[in-house]
CSV table of C-alpha atoms in Angstrom, one decimal:
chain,number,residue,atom,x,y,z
A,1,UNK,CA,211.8,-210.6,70.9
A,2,UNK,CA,210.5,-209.3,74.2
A,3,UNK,CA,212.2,-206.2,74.3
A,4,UNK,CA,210.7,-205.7,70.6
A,5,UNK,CA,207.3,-206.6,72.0
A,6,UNK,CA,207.6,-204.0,74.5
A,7,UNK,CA,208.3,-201.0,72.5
A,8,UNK,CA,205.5,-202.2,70.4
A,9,UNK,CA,203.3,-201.5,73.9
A,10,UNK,CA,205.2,-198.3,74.2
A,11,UNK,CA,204.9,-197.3,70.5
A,12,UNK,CA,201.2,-197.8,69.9
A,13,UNK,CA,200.2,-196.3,73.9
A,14,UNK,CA,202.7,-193.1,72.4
A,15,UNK,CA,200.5,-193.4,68.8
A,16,UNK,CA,197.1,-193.4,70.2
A,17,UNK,CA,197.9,-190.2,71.8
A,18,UNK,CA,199.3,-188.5,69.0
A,19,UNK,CA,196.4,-189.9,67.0
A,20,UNK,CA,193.4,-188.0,69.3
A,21,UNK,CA,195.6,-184.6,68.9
A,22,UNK,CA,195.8,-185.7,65.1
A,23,UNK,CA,191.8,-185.9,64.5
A,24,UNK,CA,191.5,-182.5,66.2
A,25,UNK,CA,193.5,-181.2,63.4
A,26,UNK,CA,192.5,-183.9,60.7
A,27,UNK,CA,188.6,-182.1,62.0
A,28,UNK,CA,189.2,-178.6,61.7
A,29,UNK,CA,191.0,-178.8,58.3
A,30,UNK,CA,188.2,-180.9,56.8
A,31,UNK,CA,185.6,-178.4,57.4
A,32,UNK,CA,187.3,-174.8,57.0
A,33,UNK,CA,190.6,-176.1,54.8
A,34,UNK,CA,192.8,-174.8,57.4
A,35,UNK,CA,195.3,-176.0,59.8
A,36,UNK,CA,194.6,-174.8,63.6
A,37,UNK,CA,198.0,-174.1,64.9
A,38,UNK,CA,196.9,-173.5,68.4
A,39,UNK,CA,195.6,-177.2,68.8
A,40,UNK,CA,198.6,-178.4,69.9
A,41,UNK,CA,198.7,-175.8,72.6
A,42,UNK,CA,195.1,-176.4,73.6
A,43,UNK,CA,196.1,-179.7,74.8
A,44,UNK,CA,198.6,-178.0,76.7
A,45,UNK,CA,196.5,-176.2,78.4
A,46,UNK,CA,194.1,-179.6,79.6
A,47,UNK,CA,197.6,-181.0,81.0
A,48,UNK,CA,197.3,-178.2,83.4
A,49,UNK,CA,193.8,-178.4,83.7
A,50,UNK,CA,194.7,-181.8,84.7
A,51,UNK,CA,197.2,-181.2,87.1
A,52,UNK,CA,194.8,-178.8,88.9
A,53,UNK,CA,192.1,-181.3,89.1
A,54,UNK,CA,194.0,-183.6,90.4
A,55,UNK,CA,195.6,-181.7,92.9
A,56,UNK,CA,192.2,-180.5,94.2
A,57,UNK,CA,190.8,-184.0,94.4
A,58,UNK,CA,193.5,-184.9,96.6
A,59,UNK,CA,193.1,-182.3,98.5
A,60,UNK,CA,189.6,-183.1,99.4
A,61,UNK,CA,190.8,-186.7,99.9
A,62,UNK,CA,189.0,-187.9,97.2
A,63,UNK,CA,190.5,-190.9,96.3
A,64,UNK,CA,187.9,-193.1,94.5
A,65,UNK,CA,190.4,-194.0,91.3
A,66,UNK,CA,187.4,-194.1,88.7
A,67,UNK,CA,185.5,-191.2,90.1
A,68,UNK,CA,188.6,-189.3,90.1
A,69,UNK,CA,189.5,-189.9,86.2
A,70,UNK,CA,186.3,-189.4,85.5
A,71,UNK,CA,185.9,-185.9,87.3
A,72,UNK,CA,189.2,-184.5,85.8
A,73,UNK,CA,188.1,-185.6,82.2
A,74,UNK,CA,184.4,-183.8,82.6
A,75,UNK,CA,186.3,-180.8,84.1
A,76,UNK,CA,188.9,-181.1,81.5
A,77,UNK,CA,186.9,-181.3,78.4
A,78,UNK,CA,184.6,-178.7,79.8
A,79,UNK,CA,187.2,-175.8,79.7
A,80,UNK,CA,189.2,-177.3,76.9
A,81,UNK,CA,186.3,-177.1,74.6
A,82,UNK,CA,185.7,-173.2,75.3
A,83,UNK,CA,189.0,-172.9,74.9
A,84,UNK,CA,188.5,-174.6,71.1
A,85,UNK,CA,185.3,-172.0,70.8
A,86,UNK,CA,187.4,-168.8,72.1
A,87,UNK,CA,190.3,-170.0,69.4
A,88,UNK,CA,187.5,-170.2,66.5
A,89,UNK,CA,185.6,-167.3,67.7
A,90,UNK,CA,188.5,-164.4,67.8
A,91,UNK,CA,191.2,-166.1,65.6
A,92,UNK,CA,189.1,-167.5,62.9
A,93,UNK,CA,185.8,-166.2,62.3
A,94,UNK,CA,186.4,-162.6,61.7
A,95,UNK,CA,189.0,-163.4,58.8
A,96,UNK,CA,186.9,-166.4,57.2
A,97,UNK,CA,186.6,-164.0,54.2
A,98,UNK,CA,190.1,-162.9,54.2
A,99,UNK,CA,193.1,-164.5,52.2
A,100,UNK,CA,194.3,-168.2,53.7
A,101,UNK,CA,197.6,-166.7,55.0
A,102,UNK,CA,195.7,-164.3,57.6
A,103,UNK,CA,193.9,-166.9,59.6
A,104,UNK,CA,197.2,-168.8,60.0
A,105,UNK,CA,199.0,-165.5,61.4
A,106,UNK,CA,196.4,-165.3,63.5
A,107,UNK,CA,196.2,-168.9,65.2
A,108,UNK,CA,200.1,-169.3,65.4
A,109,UNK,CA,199.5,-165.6,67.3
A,110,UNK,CA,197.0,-167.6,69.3
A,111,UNK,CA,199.5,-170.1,70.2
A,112,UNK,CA,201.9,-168.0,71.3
A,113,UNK,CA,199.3,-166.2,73.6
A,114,UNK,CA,198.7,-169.4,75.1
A,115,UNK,CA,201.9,-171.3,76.4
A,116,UNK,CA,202.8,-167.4,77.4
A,117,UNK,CA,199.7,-167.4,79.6
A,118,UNK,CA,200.4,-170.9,80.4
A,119,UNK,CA,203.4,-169.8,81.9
A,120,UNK,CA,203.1,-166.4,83.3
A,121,UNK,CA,200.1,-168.4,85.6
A,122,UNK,CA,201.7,-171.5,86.3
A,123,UNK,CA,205.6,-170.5,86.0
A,124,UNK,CA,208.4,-171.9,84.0
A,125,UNK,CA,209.3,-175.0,86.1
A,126,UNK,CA,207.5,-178.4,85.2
A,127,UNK,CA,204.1,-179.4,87.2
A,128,UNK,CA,204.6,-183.1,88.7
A,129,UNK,CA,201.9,-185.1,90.3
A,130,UNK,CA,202.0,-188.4,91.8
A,131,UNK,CA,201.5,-191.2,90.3
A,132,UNK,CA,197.6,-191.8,89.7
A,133,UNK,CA,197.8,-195.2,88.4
A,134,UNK,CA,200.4,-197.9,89.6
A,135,UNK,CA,201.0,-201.4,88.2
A,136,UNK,CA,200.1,-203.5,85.5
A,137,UNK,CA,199.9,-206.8,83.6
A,138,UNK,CA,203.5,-209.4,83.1
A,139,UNK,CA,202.7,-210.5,79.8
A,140,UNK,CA,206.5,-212.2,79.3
A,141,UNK,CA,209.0,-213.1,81.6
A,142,UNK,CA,212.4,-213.9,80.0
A,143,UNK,CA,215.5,-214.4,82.1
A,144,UNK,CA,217.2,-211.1,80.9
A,145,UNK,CA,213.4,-208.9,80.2
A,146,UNK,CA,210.4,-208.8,81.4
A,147,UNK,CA,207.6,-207.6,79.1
A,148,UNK,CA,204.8,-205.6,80.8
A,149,UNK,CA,201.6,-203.6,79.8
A,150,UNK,CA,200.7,-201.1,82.4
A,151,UNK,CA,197.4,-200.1,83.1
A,152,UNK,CA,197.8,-196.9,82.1
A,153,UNK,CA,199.1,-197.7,79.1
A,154,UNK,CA,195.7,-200.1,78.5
A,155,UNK,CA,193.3,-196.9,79.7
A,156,UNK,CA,195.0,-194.9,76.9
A,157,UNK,CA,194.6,-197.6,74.1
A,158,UNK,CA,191.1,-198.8,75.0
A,159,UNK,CA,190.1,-194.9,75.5
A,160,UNK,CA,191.6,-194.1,72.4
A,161,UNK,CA,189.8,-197.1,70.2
A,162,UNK,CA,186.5,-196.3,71.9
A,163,UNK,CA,186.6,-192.5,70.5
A,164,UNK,CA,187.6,-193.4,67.1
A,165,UNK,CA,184.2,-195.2,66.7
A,166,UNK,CA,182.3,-192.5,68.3
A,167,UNK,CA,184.1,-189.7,66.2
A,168,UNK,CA,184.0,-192.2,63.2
A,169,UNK,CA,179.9,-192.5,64.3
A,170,UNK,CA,179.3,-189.0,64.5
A,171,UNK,CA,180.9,-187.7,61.5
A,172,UNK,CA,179.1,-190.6,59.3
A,173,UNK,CA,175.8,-191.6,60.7
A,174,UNK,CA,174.5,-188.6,62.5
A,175,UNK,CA,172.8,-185.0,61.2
A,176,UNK,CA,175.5,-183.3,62.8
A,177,UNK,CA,177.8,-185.3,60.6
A,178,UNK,CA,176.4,-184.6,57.2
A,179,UNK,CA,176.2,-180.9,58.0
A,180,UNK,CA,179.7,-181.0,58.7
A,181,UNK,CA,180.6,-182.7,55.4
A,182,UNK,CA,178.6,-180.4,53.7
A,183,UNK,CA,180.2,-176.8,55.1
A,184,UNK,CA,183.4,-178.9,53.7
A,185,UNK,CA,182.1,-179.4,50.2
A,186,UNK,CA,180.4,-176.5,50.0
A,187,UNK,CA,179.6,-173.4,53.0
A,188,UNK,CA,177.5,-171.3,50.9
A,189,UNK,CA,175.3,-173.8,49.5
A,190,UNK,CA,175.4,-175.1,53.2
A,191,UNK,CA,173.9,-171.7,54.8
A,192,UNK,CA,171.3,-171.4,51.9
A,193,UNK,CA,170.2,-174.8,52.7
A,194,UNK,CA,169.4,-173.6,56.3
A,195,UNK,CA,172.6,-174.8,58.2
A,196,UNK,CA,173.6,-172.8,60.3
A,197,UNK,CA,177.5,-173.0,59.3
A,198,UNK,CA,179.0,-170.8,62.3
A,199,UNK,CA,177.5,-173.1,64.7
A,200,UNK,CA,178.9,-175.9,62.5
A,201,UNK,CA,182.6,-174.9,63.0
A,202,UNK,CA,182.4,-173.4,66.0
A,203,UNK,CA,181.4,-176.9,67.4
A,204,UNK,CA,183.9,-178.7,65.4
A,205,UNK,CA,186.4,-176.7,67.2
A,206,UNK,CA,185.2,-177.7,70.8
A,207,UNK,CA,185.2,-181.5,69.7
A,208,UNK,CA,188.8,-180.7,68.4
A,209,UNK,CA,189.5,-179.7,72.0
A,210,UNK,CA,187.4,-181.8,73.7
A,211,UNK,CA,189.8,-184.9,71.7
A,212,UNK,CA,192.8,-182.7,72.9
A,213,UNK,CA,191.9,-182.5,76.4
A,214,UNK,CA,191.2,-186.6,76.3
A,215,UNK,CA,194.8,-186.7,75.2
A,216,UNK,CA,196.2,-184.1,77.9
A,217,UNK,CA,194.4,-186.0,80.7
A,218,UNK,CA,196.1,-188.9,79.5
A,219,UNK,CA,199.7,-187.6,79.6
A,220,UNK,CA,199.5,-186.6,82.6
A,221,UNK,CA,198.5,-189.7,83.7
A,222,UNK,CA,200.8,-191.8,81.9
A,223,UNK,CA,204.0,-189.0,82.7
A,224,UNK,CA,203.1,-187.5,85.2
A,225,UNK,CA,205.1,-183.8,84.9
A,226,UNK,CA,203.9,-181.1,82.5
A,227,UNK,CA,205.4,-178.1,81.4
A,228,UNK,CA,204.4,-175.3,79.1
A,229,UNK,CA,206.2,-176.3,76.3
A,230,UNK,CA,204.9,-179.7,75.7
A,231,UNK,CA,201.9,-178.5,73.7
A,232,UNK,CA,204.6,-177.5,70.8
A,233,UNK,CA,206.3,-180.7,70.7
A,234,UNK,CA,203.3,-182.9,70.9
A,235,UNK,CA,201.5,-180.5,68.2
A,236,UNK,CA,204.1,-180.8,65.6
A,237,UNK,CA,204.1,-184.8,65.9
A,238,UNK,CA,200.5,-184.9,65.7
A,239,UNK,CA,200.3,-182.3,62.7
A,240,UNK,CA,202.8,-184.6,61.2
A,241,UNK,CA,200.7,-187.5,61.9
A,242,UNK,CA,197.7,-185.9,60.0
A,243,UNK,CA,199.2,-184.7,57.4
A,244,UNK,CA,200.9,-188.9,57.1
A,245,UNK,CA,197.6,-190.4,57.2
A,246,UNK,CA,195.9,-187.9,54.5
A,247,UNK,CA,194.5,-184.6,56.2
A,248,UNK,CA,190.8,-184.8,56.4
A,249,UNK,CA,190.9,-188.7,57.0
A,250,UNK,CA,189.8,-189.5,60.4
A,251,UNK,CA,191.1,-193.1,60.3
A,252,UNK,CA,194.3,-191.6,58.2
A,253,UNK,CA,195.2,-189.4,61.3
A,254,UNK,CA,195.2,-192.1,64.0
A,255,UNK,CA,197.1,-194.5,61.7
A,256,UNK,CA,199.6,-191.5,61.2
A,257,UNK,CA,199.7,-191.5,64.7
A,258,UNK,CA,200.4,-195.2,65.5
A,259,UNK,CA,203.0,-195.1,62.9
A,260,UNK,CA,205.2,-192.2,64.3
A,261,UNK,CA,204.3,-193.5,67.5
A,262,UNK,CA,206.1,-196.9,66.6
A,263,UNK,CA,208.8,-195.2,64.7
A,264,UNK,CA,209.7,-193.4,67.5
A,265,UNK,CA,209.5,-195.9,69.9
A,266,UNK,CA,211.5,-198.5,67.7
A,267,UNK,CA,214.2,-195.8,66.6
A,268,UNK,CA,214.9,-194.7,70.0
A,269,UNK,CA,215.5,-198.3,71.0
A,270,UNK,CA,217.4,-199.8,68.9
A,271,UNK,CA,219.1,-196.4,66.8
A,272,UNK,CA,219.9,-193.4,68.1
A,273,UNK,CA,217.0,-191.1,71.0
A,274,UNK,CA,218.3,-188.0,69.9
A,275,UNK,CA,217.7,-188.8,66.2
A,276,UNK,CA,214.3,-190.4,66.4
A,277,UNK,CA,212.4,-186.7,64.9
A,278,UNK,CA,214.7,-186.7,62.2
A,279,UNK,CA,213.4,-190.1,61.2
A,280,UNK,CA,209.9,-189.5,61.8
A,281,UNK,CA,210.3,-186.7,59.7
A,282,UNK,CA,212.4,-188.1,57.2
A,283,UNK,CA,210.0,-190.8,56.6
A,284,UNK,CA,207.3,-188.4,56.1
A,285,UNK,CA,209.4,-186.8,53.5
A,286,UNK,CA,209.5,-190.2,51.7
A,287,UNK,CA,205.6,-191.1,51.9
A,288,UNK,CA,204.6,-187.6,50.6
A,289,UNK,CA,206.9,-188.2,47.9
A,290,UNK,CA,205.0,-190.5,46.6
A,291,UNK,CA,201.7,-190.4,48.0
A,292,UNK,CA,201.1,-186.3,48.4
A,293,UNK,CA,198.0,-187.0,49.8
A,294,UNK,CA,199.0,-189.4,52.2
A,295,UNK,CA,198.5,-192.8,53.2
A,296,UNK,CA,194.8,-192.4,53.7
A,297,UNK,CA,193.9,-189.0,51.9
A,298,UNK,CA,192.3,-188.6,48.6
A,299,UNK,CA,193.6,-186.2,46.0
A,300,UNK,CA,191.8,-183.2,45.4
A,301,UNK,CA,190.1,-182.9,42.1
A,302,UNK,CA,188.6,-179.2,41.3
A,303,UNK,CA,186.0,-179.5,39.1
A,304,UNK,CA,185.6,-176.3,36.5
């Protein structure tokens, strides 16, 4: 029982990360129908972002723990986010009118450009820092296990909660919101209305990012060590976990995430490690199967 209650830690700290890359996604998709596939490397890049920030804090001996976090993730967010408008703005905008298969050329090209970048400046070899935060909380002691949360894992989870309800905030109460929902319903109508819709998507992108680099901030955190690659791995898994809760559902992304979070943190543990993708993936399979839309997502109905 304890050792089940701590990969439940350990799934739903792994979740909450795949579910803020899995809004930036779930965002994008909702408003231009199409699936960026240089997020995942956008959040790449704020791992190294990250690193960077923290290596130049330490090397001014700053070591104030909050004002530290809280510097990386303004410098973080900062770049990320013209990172999300630079994707938008040279993969994206000049083939909105094209044909659907164009644009997604274009952003896988996108990705590739950046992990090569990624690595031509930083090298091949993974970037470690030291550990940033130590310790934690004993929740269960057991003579053969000992249950513990650590405080990095509780920063993640608290973080994570605290942006659903903003995003979920923004996207329903606020101006910005409803001009969002209406480039998704309709664009043309949108920009006859007076919306100006390329400002619209453009800054859907940087919130995209600006979730991503939240997420990178906090894997390098929690791990410690990035590489160039990471940004591929953690993409797919949080693609996957959009496209589980119902793409274009904000609250279906992040339970997609907390679900392949826990499957992969319960499979690893008591299965098989090196088979715990094929069950994420398998169980995907099964849920599209008989919900194509997802757990969360509504069907699309095309009204003649």
């Amino acid at each position: 029982m304890a050792y089940a209650l701590q990969q439940l830690i350990n799934g739903l700290t792994l979740g909450a990360v795949y579910g803020l890359i899995a809004i930036g996604y779930t965002m994008v998709y909702g408003i231009i129908g199409m699936i960026n596939f240089a997020h995942g490397d956008i959040f790449m890049v704020s791992a190294f972002i990250a690193v960077t920030a923290f290596t130049l804090l330490a090397a001014f001996d700053i070591t104030s723990l909050p004002l530290a976090i809280t510097a990386v993730l303004i410098v973080a967010i900062f770049f990320t986010s013209a990172y999300g408008w630079a994707v938008e703005r040279m993969a994206y905008r000049p083939l909105r009118g094209s044909t659907r298969l164009a644009p997604l050329i274009s952003a896988i090209g996108m990705s590739i450009f950046l992990q090569n970048m990624v690595q031509l400046t930083q090298g091949a070899r993974v970037k470690p820092i030291p550990p940033v935060i130590e310790g934690g909380i004993v929740l269960w002691t057991t003579p053969d296990f000992t249950v513990q949360i650590a405080w990095t894992q509780i920063l993640i989870i608290l973080v994570t909660v605290v942006l659903m309800v903003a995003f979920t905030w923004l996207i329903t109460q606020t101006s910005f919101g409803r001009q969002q929902r209406a480039c998704e319903q309709d664009s043309t109508m949108t920009a006859l209305l007076g919306i100006n819709v390329d400002r619209t998507i453009s800054l859907t992108f940087m919130l995209g990012a600006a979730l991503a680099a939240v997420a990178g901030v906090m894997v390098t955190v929690y791990y410690g060590v990035v590489d160039f690659y990471i940004g591929f791995v953690a993409g797919i898994k949080a693609f996957t976990a959009a496209v589980l809760g119902g793409i274009g559902s904000l609250p279906g992304a992040m339970l997609g995430g907390l679900l392949i979070g826990l499957i992969e943190s319960f499979w690893a543990a008591y299965l098989s490690a090196e088979y715990k993708d094929v069950a994420t993936f398998a169980i995907l399979i099964l849920v599209l199967m008989f919900r194509p839309s997802g757990l969360l997502g509504r069907p699309e109905v095309e009204k003649v």
